[in-house]
């Protein structure tokens, strides 16, 4: 699902500031060559509020789970979102 240019990058999310970014690592894996916005971005719209988990699916898409507090007595609902690459450049 992602182009080869994303092989070996490290995706990470931030609960407090609501983003998903990725690190581009040197081929040795010991040096960070850049940190880039992944979501939100102009290429991939949508919110990334309260990210608590990131995982690559068997379909090679990046999935994330959001956490939110619900009013007392409200039944929880679970949702999972997918962020796939569609022309994102770095």
mmCIF file with all atom_site columns, C-alpha atoms in Angstrom:
data_model
loop_
_atom_site.group_PDB
_atom_site.id
_atom_site.type_symbol
_atom_site.label_atom_id
_atom_site.label_alt_id
_atom_site.label_comp_id
_atom_site.label_asym_id
_atom_site.label_entity_id
_atom_site.label_seq_id
_atom_site.pdbx_PDB_ins_code
_atom_site.Cartn_x
_atom_site.Cartn_y
_atom_site.Cartn_z
_atom_site.occupancy
_atom_site.B_iso_or_equiv
_atom_site.pdbx_formal_charge
_atom_site.auth_seq_id
_atom_site.auth_comp_id
_atom_site.auth_asym_id
_atom_site.auth_atom_id
_atom_site.pdbx_PDB_model_num
ATOM 1  C CA . UNK A 1 1  ? 0.000   0.000  0.000  1.00 0.00 ? 1  UNK A CA 1
ATOM 2  C CA . UNK A 1 2  ? 2.906   2.359  0.709  1.00 0.00 ? 2  UNK A CA 1
ATOM 3  C CA . UNK A 1 3  ? 5.560   3.020  -1.931 1.00 0.00 ? 3  UNK A CA 1
ATOM 4  C CA . UNK A 1 4  ? 9.075   1.692  -1.432 1.00 0.00 ? 4  UNK A CA 1
ATOM 5  C CA . UNK A 1 5  ? 10.291  5.079  -0.208 1.00 0.00 ? 5  UNK A CA 1
ATOM 6  C CA . UNK A 1 6  ? 8.538   4.323  3.095  1.00 0.00 ? 6  UNK A CA 1
ATOM 7  C CA . UNK A 1 7  ? 10.445  1.078  3.715  1.00 0.00 ? 7  UNK A CA 1
ATOM 8  C CA . UNK A 1 8  ? 12.357  1.389  6.962  1.00 0.00 ? 8  UNK A CA 1
ATOM 9  C CA . UNK A 1 9  ? 10.712  4.563  8.254  1.00 0.00 ? 9  UNK A CA 1
ATOM 10 C CA . UNK A 1 10 ? 9.455   4.720  11.832 1.00 0.00 ? 10 UNK A CA 1
ATOM 11 C CA . UNK A 1 11 ? 5.908   6.022  12.358 1.00 0.00 ? 11 UNK A CA 1
ATOM 12 C CA . UNK A 1 12 ? 4.941   7.556  15.691 1.00 0.00 ? 12 UNK A CA 1
ATOM 13 C CA . UNK A 1 13 ? 1.927   9.392  17.061 1.00 0.00 ? 13 UNK A CA 1
ATOM 14 C CA . UNK A 1 14 ? 1.458   11.937 19.809 1.00 0.00 ? 14 UNK A CA 1
ATOM 15 C CA . UNK A 1 15 ? -1.588  11.839 22.073 1.00 0.00 ? 15 UNK A CA 1
ATOM 16 C CA . UNK A 1 16 ? -1.122  15.371 23.408 1.00 0.00 ? 16 UNK A CA 1
ATOM 17 C CA . UNK A 1 17 ? -0.531  17.260 20.147 1.00 0.00 ? 17 UNK A CA 1
ATOM 18 C CA . UNK A 1 18 ? -2.628  15.037 17.842 1.00 0.00 ? 18 UNK A CA 1
ATOM 19 C CA . UNK A 1 19 ? -0.354  14.004 15.014 1.00 0.00 ? 19 UNK A CA 1
ATOM 20 C CA . UNK A 1 20 ? 1.295   11.087 13.263 1.00 0.00 ? 20 UNK A CA 1
ATOM 21 C CA . UNK A 1 21 ? 4.820   11.690 11.990 1.00 0.00 ? 21 UNK A CA 1
ATOM 22 C CA . UNK A 1 22 ? 7.567   9.503  10.638 1.00 0.00 ? 22 UNK A CA 1
ATOM 23 C CA . UNK A 1 23 ? 11.322  9.353  10.985 1.00 0.00 ? 23 UNK A CA 1
ATOM 24 C CA . UNK A 1 24 ? 13.458  8.731  7.939  1.00 0.00 ? 24 UNK A CA 1
ATOM 25 C CA . UNK A 1 25 ? 16.468  6.774  9.120  1.00 0.00 ? 25 UNK A CA 1
ATOM 26 C CA . UNK A 1 26 ? 19.900  6.483  7.521  1.00 0.00 ? 26 UNK A CA 1
ATOM 27 C CA . UNK A 1 27 ? 20.515  3.052  5.992  1.00 0.00 ? 27 UNK A CA 1
ATOM 28 C CA . UNK A 1 28 ? 22.561  2.119  9.073  1.00 0.00 ? 28 UNK A CA 1
ATOM 29 C CA . UNK A 1 29 ? 19.506  2.775  11.258 1.00 0.00 ? 29 UNK A CA 1
ATOM 30 C CA . UNK A 1 30 ? 21.569  4.825  13.693 1.00 0.00 ? 30 UNK A CA 1
ATOM 31 C CA . UNK A 1 31 ? 20.934  8.359  12.410 1.00 0.00 ? 31 UNK A CA 1
ATOM 32 C CA . UNK A 1 32 ? 17.693  10.236 11.850 1.00 0.00 ? 32 UNK A CA 1
ATOM 33 C CA . UNK A 1 33 ? 17.795  11.996 8.489  1.00 0.00 ? 33 UNK A CA 1
ATOM 34 C CA . UNK A 1 34 ? 14.458  13.768 8.879  1.00 0.00 ? 34 UNK A CA 1
ATOM 35 C CA . UNK A 1 35 ? 11.152  13.999 10.730 1.00 0.00 ? 35 UNK A CA 1
ATOM 36 C CA . UNK A 1 36 ? 8.067   14.527 8.565  1.00 0.00 ? 36 UNK A CA 1
ATOM 37 C CA . UNK A 1 37 ? 4.359   15.133 9.068  1.00 0.00 ? 37 UNK A CA 1
ATOM 38 C CA . UNK A 1 38 ? 2.197   12.241 7.991  1.00 0.00 ? 38 UNK A CA 1
ATOM 39 C CA . UNK A 1 39 ? -1.220  13.099 9.370  1.00 0.00 ? 39 UNK A CA 1
ATOM 40 C CA . UNK A 1 40 ? -2.746  15.598 9.415  1.00 0.00 ? 40 UNK A CA 1
ATOM 41 C CA . UNK A 1 41 ? -1.338  16.792 6.135  1.00 0.00 ? 41 UNK A CA 1
ATOM 42 C CA . UNK A 1 42 ? -2.763  18.315 2.956  1.00 0.00 ? 42 UNK A CA 1
ATOM 43 C CA . UNK A 1 43 ? -2.426  14.932 1.237  1.00 0.00 ? 43 UNK A CA 1
ATOM 44 C CA . UNK A 1 44 ? -4.163  12.924 3.985  1.00 0.00 ? 44 UNK A CA 1
ATOM 45 C CA . UNK A 1 45 ? -7.024  14.865 5.588  1.00 0.00 ? 45 UNK A CA 1
ATOM 46 C CA . UNK A 1 46 ? -8.786  14.007 8.827  1.00 0.00 ? 46 UNK A CA 1
ATOM 47 C CA . UNK A 1 47 ? -8.226  14.262 12.541 1.00 0.00 ? 47 UNK A CA 1
ATOM 48 C CA . UNK A 1 48 ? -5.713  12.309 14.577 1.00 0.00 ? 48 UNK A CA 1
ATOM 49 C CA . UNK A 1 49 ? -6.986  13.238 18.018 1.00 0.00 ? 49 UNK A CA 1
ATOM 50 C CA . UNK A 1 50 ? -5.782  11.237 21.022 1.00 0.00 ? 50 UNK A CA 1
ATOM 51 C CA . UNK A 1 51 ? -3.657  8.621  19.223 1.00 0.00 ? 51 UNK A CA 1
ATOM 52 C CA . UNK A 1 52 ? -2.868  5.738  21.583 1.00 0.00 ? 52 UNK A CA 1
ATOM 53 C CA . UNK A 1 53 ? -1.786  2.963  19.236 1.00 0.00 ? 53 UNK A CA 1
ATOM 54 C CA . UNK A 1 54 ? -0.246  2.550  15.760 1.00 0.00 ? 54 UNK A CA 1
ATOM 55 C CA . UNK A 1 55 ? 0.134   -0.715 13.880 1.00 0.00 ? 55 UNK A CA 1
ATOM 56 C CA . UNK A 1 56 ? 0.831   -1.863 10.343 1.00 0.00 ? 56 UNK A CA 1
ATOM 57 C CA . UNK A 1 57 ? -1.929  -4.181 9.116  1.00 0.00 ? 57 UNK A CA 1
ATOM 58 C CA . UNK A 1 58 ? -1.495  -7.310 7.038  1.00 0.00 ? 58 UNK A CA 1
ATOM 59 C CA . UNK A 1 59 ? -2.622  -5.184 4.085  1.00 0.00 ? 59 UNK A CA 1
ATOM 60 C CA . UNK A 1 60 ? 0.383   -2.885 4.783  1.00 0.00 ? 60 UNK A CA 1
ATOM 61 C CA . UNK A 1 61 ? -1.869  0.052  5.735  1.00 0.00 ? 61 UNK A CA 1
ATOM 62 C CA . UNK A 1 62 ? -1.095  2.039  8.872  1.00 0.00 ? 62 UNK A CA 1
ATOM 63 C CA . UNK A 1 63 ? -3.891  1.688  11.430 1.00 0.00 ? 63 UNK A CA 1
ATOM 64 C CA . UNK A 1 64 ? -4.357  3.830  14.516 1.00 0.00 ? 64 UNK A CA 1
ATOM 65 C CA . UNK A 1 65 ? -6.657  3.846  17.520 1.00 0.00 ? 65 UNK A CA 1
ATOM 66 C CA . UNK A 1 66 ? -8.005  6.994  19.144 1.00 0.00 ? 66 UNK A CA 1
ATOM 67 C CA . UNK A 1 67 ? -8.955  7.263  22.814 1.00 0.00 ? 67 UNK A CA 1
ATOM 68 C CA . UNK A 1 68 ? -11.737 9.460  24.080 1.00 0.00 ? 68 UNK A CA 1
ATOM 69 C CA . UNK A 1 69 ? -13.582 9.860  27.348 1.00 0.00 ? 69 UNK A CA 1
ATOM 70 C CA . UNK A 1 70 ? -17.308 9.239  27.273 1.00 0.00 ? 70 UNK A CA 1
ATOM 71 C CA . UNK A 1 71 ? -19.947 10.629 29.607 1.00 0.00 ? 71 UNK A CA 1
ATOM 72 C CA . UNK A 1 72 ? -20.799 8.363  32.548 1.00 0.00 ? 72 UNK A CA 1
ATOM 73 C CA . UNK A 1 73 ? -23.374 5.758  31.537 1.00 0.00 ? 73 UNK A CA 1
ATOM 74 C CA . UNK A 1 74 ? -22.514 5.906  27.826 1.00 0.00 ? 74 UNK A CA 1
ATOM 75 C CA . UNK A 1 75 ? -21.656 2.607  26.178 1.00 0.00 ? 75 UNK A CA 1
ATOM 76 C CA . UNK A 1 76 ? -18.209 2.684  24.624 1.00 0.00 ? 76 UNK A CA 1
ATOM 77 C CA . UNK A 1 77 ? -17.793 2.368  20.903 1.00 0.00 ? 77 UNK A CA 1
ATOM 78 C CA . UNK A 1 78 ? -14.594 1.280  19.263 1.00 0.00 ? 78 UNK A CA 1
ATOM 79 C CA . UNK A 1 79 ? -13.258 2.522  16.004 1.00 0.00 ? 79 UNK A CA 1
ATOM 80 C CA . UNK A 1 80 ? -10.134 1.999  14.007 1.00 0.00 ? 80 UNK A CA 1
ATOM 81 C CA . UNK A 1 81 ? -8.894  4.256  11.280 1.00 0.00 ? 81 UNK A CA 1
ATOM 82 C CA . UNK A 1 82 ? -6.568  3.607  8.412  1.00 0.00 ? 82 UNK A CA 1
ATOM 83 C CA . UNK A 1 83 ? -4.103  6.034  6.920  1.00 0.00 ? 83 UNK A CA 1
ATOM 84 C CA . UNK A 1 84 ? -2.790  4.999  3.556  1.00 0.00 ? 84 UNK A CA 1
ATOM 85 C CA . UNK A 1 85 ? -0.277  6.721  1.358  1.00 0.00 ? 85 UNK A CA 1
ATOM 86 C CA . UNK A 1 86 ? -1.679  8.654  -1.585 1.00 0.00 ? 86 UNK A CA 1
ATOM 87 C CA . UNK A 1 87 ? 0.933   10.912 -3.082 1.00 0.00 ? 87 UNK A CA 1
ATOM 88 C CA . UNK A 1 88 ? 2.566   12.077 0.138  1.00 0.00 ? 88 UNK A CA 1
ATOM 89 C CA . UNK A 1 89 ? 5.986   13.560 -0.474 1.00 0.00 ? 89 UNK A CA 1
ATOM 90 C CA . UNK A 1 90 ? 8.806   14.361 1.842  1.00 0.00 ? 90 UNK A CA 1
#
